[in-house]
CSV table of C-alpha atoms in Angstrom, one decimal:
chain,number,residue,atom,x,y,z
A,1,MET,CA,-10.2,2.5,-2.1
A,2,ARG,CA,-11.9,5.1,0.1
A,3,ASP,CA,-12.2,6.2,3.7
A,4,ASN,CA,-14.6,4.3,6.0
A,5,SER,CA,-17.3,6.8,6.7
A,6,GLU,CA,-18.7,4.6,9.5
A,7,GLU,CA,-15.4,4.7,11.5
A,8,LEU,CA,-16.0,6.0,15.1
A,9,PHE,CA,-14.1,9.0,16.3
A,10,PRO,CA,-14.3,10.6,19.8
A,11,LEU,CA,-15.7,14.1,19.9
A,12,VAL,CA,-13.6,16.3,22.2
A,13,ASP,CA,-13.5,19.7,23.8
A,14,GLU,CA,-10.6,22.1,23.1
A,15,ASP,CA,-8.7,20.5,26.1
A,16,GLY,CA,-8.9,17.0,24.6
A,17,ARG,CA,-11.6,15.7,27.0
A,18,VAL,CA,-14.0,13.2,25.2
A,19,THR,CA,-17.5,14.6,25.1
A,20,GLY,CA,-19.1,12.0,22.8
A,21,LYS,CA,-18.6,10.1,19.6
A,22,ALA,CA,-19.5,10.4,15.9
A,23,THR,CA,-18.6,8.7,12.6
A,24,ARG,CA,-16.0,9.9,10.2
A,25,GLY,CA,-18.9,10.7,7.9
A,26,GLU,CA,-20.5,13.0,10.4
A,27,CYS,CA,-17.3,14.7,11.3
A,28,HIS,CA,-16.4,15.4,7.7
A,29,ASN,CA,-19.8,16.4,6.3
A,30,GLY,CA,-19.5,20.0,7.2
A,31,SER,CA,-20.9,19.6,10.8
A,32,ARG,CA,-17.6,20.7,12.1
A,33,LEU,CA,-17.8,18.4,15.1
A,34,LEU,CA,-14.5,18.8,17.0
A,35,HIS,CA,-12.6,15.5,16.8
A,36,ALA,CA,-9.0,14.6,17.6
A,37,VAL,CA,-6.1,13.8,15.3
A,38,VAL,CA,-2.3,13.1,15.7
A,39,HIS,CA,0.4,14.4,13.6
A,40,LEU,CA,4.2,13.4,13.4
A,41,HIS,CA,6.7,15.5,11.7
A,42,VAL,CA,9.7,13.2,10.8
A,43,PHE,CA,13.0,14.9,10.4
A,44,ASN,CA,16.3,13.2,9.4
A,45,SER,CA,19.5,14.2,10.9
A,46,LYS,CA,20.2,16.5,7.9
A,47,GLY,CA,17.3,18.7,8.9
A,48,GLU,CA,15.1,17.5,6.0
A,49,LEU,CA,11.4,16.9,6.7
A,50,TYR,CA,9.5,13.8,5.4
A,51,LEU,CA,6.2,14.5,3.7
A,52,GLN,CA,3.6,12.1,2.5
A,53,LYS,CA,1.6,12.3,-0.7
A,54,ARG,CA,-2.1,11.9,-0.1
A,55,PRO,CA,-3.9,9.5,-2.5
A,56,GLU,CA,-6.5,10.9,-4.9
A,57,TRP,CA,-9.2,8.8,-3.1
A,58,LYS,CA,-8.9,10.7,0.2
A,59,ASP,CA,-12.0,12.7,1.2
A,60,ILE,CA,-9.9,15.7,2.4
A,61,GLN,CA,-7.1,17.3,0.4
A,62,PRO,CA,-6.6,14.5,-2.2
A,63,GLY,CA,-3.3,14.5,-4.1
A,64,LYS,CA,-1.5,17.1,-1.9
A,65,TRP,CA,1.7,16.7,0.1
A,66,ASP,CA,1.2,16.7,3.8
A,67,THR,CA,2.6,15.9,7.3
A,68,ALA,CA,4.5,12.7,7.4
A,69,VAL,CA,1.9,11.0,9.5
A,70,GLY,CA,-1.6,12.3,10.2
A,71,GLY,CA,-4.4,10.2,11.5
A,72,HIS,CA,-7.5,10.3,13.5
A,73,ILE,CA,-7.7,9.0,17.1
A,74,ASP,CA,-10.1,6.1,17.2
A,75,TYR,CA,-12.9,6.1,19.8
A,76,GLY,CA,-11.4,4.6,23.1
A,77,GLU,CA,-7.8,5.3,22.1
A,78,THR,CA,-5.3,7.8,23.6
A,79,PRO,CA,-3.3,10.2,21.5
A,80,GLU,CA,-0.2,8.3,22.3
A,81,GLN,CA,-1.7,4.9,21.2
A,82,ALA,CA,-3.1,6.5,18.0
A,83,LEU,CA,0.3,8.0,17.1
A,84,GLN,CA,2.1,4.7,17.5
A,85,ARG,CA,-0.7,3.0,15.4
A,86,GLU,CA,-0.7,5.6,12.6
A,87,VAL,CA,3.1,5.7,12.4
A,88,ARG,CA,3.3,2.0,12.0
A,89,GLU,CA,0.4,1.8,9.5
A,90,GLU,CA,1.5,4.7,7.3
A,91,LEU,CA,5.3,4.6,7.4
A,92,GLY,CA,6.2,1.2,8.8
A,93,ILE,CA,8.2,2.8,11.6
A,94,VAL,CA,8.0,1.4,15.1
A,95,ASP,CA,11.3,2.5,16.7
A,96,PHE,CA,10.9,6.2,17.1
A,97,VAL,CA,10.7,8.6,20.1
A,98,PRO,CA,8.0,11.3,19.7
A,99,GLU,CA,8.2,14.7,21.3
A,100,ARG,CA,4.9,16.6,21.5
A,101,ILE,CA,5.5,20.2,20.4
A,102,GLY,CA,2.0,21.6,20.5
A,103,LYS,CA,-1.8,21.1,20.3
A,104,TYR,CA,-4.2,23.4,18.4
A,105,VAL,CA,-7.7,23.5,16.8
A,106,PHE,CA,-7.6,23.4,13.0
A,107,ASP,CA,-10.7,24.9,11.7
A,108,SER,CA,-11.9,24.7,8.1
A,109,ARG,CA,-15.3,25.1,6.3
A,110,ARG,CA,-15.6,21.4,6.4
A,111,GLU,CA,-14.2,20.1,9.7
A,112,ARG,CA,-12.7,21.0,13.0
A,113,GLU,CA,-9.8,19.0,14.5
A,114,LEU,CA,-8.0,19.1,17.7
A,115,VAL,CA,-4.4,18.4,16.5
A,116,TYR,CA,-1.7,16.9,18.7
A,117,VAL,CA,1.5,17.9,17.0
A,118,ASN,CA,4.7,15.7,17.5
A,119,LYS,CA,8.1,15.6,16.0
A,120,THR,CA,10.9,13.0,15.9
A,121,VAL,CA,14.4,12.7,14.3
A,122,TYR,CA,14.6,9.4,12.4
A,123,ASP,CA,17.2,8.1,10.0
A,124,GLY,CA,16.0,4.5,9.5
A,125,PRO,CA,14.0,3.0,6.7
A,126,VAL,CA,10.7,4.6,5.8
A,127,ARG,CA,8.2,2.3,4.1
A,128,PRO,CA,5.2,4.3,3.1
A,129,SER,CA,2.0,2.2,3.0
A,130,ALA,CA,0.8,1.5,-0.6
A,131,ASP,CA,-2.7,1.2,0.7
A,132,GLU,CA,-2.8,4.5,2.6
A,133,LEU,CA,-0.4,6.8,0.7
A,134,ASP,CA,0.9,7.7,-2.8
A,135,GLY,CA,4.4,7.7,-1.4
A,136,GLY,CA,6.6,10.3,0.2
A,137,ARG,CA,10.0,11.7,0.5
A,138,PHE,CA,12.3,14.0,2.5
A,139,TRP,CA,12.1,17.7,1.6
A,140,SER,CA,14.7,20.4,2.3
A,141,PRO,CA,13.6,23.6,4.0
A,142,ASP,CA,14.1,25.5,0.7
A,143,GLU,CA,11.8,23.0,-1.2
A,144,ILE,CA,9.1,23.5,1.4
A,145,LYS,CA,9.4,27.3,1.2
A,146,GLU,CA,9.2,27.1,-2.6
A,147,ALA,CA,6.0,25.0,-2.5
A,148,MET,CA,4.2,27.1,0.1
A,149,GLY,CA,1.0,28.8,-1.2
A,150,LYS,CA,1.0,27.1,-4.5
A,151,GLY,CA,-1.5,24.4,-3.9
A,152,VAL,CA,1.1,21.7,-3.7
A,153,LEU,CA,1.0,21.3,0.1
A,154,THR,CA,-2.1,20.9,2.3
A,155,PRO,CA,-3.3,24.1,4.0
A,156,ASN,CA,-3.1,22.3,7.3
A,157,PHE,CA,0.5,21.4,6.7
A,158,GLU,CA,1.5,24.9,5.6
A,159,SER,CA,-0.2,26.4,8.8
A,160,GLU,CA,1.4,23.9,11.1
A,161,TYR,CA,4.9,24.3,9.5
A,162,GLN,CA,4.7,28.1,9.9
A,163,ARG,CA,3.4,27.8,13.4
A,164,PHE,CA,5.7,25.1,14.9
A,165,LEU,CA,8.5,24.2,12.5
A,166,GLN,CA,9.7,27.0,10.3
A,167,THR,CA,11.9,29.1,12.5
A,168,ALA,CA,14.1,26.5,14.2
A,169,GLN,CA,13.5,23.3,12.1
A,170,LEU,CA,13.5,21.8,15.6
A,171,VAL,CA,16.4,19.5,14.8
A,172,ASP,CA,19.3,19.2,17.2
A,173,ASN,CA,22.4,18.5,15.2
A,174,GLY,CA,24.6,18.3,18.3
């Protein structure tokens, strides 16, 4: 299995306005064309955070642990539509309430992404897609801290965790 390099993504400005379109291959070939993605951080009511294991065949960060759900916005799709689609495809979850907690530009040598960051608290069944993921599990805050900087987690996840999630864990336990 591999990513579809011909899949069409919207090119966006830093405010999220669509400025054009390009293929996955064009966006990931080092051109650094700014394209939009959605992330969902899935907490359980114990404050643990679900991470997915990226398959070895992925073109970006293969084999590393990453945000529960991360996916590109397809051309013609809104961030909200993309989030619902990606969560259903990757984790089999349809009954969740997302809360947007931020938006930022992730910049690497290979690509630039406008990331819409969301979180939810969810205690139902999680069914990671066998086609898209190499599984996943809930991690405690201590496990995440222990793995930081050791090449186990994606740099994107580490950066986002430190920026949006680390201090408060963003879980309301009543």
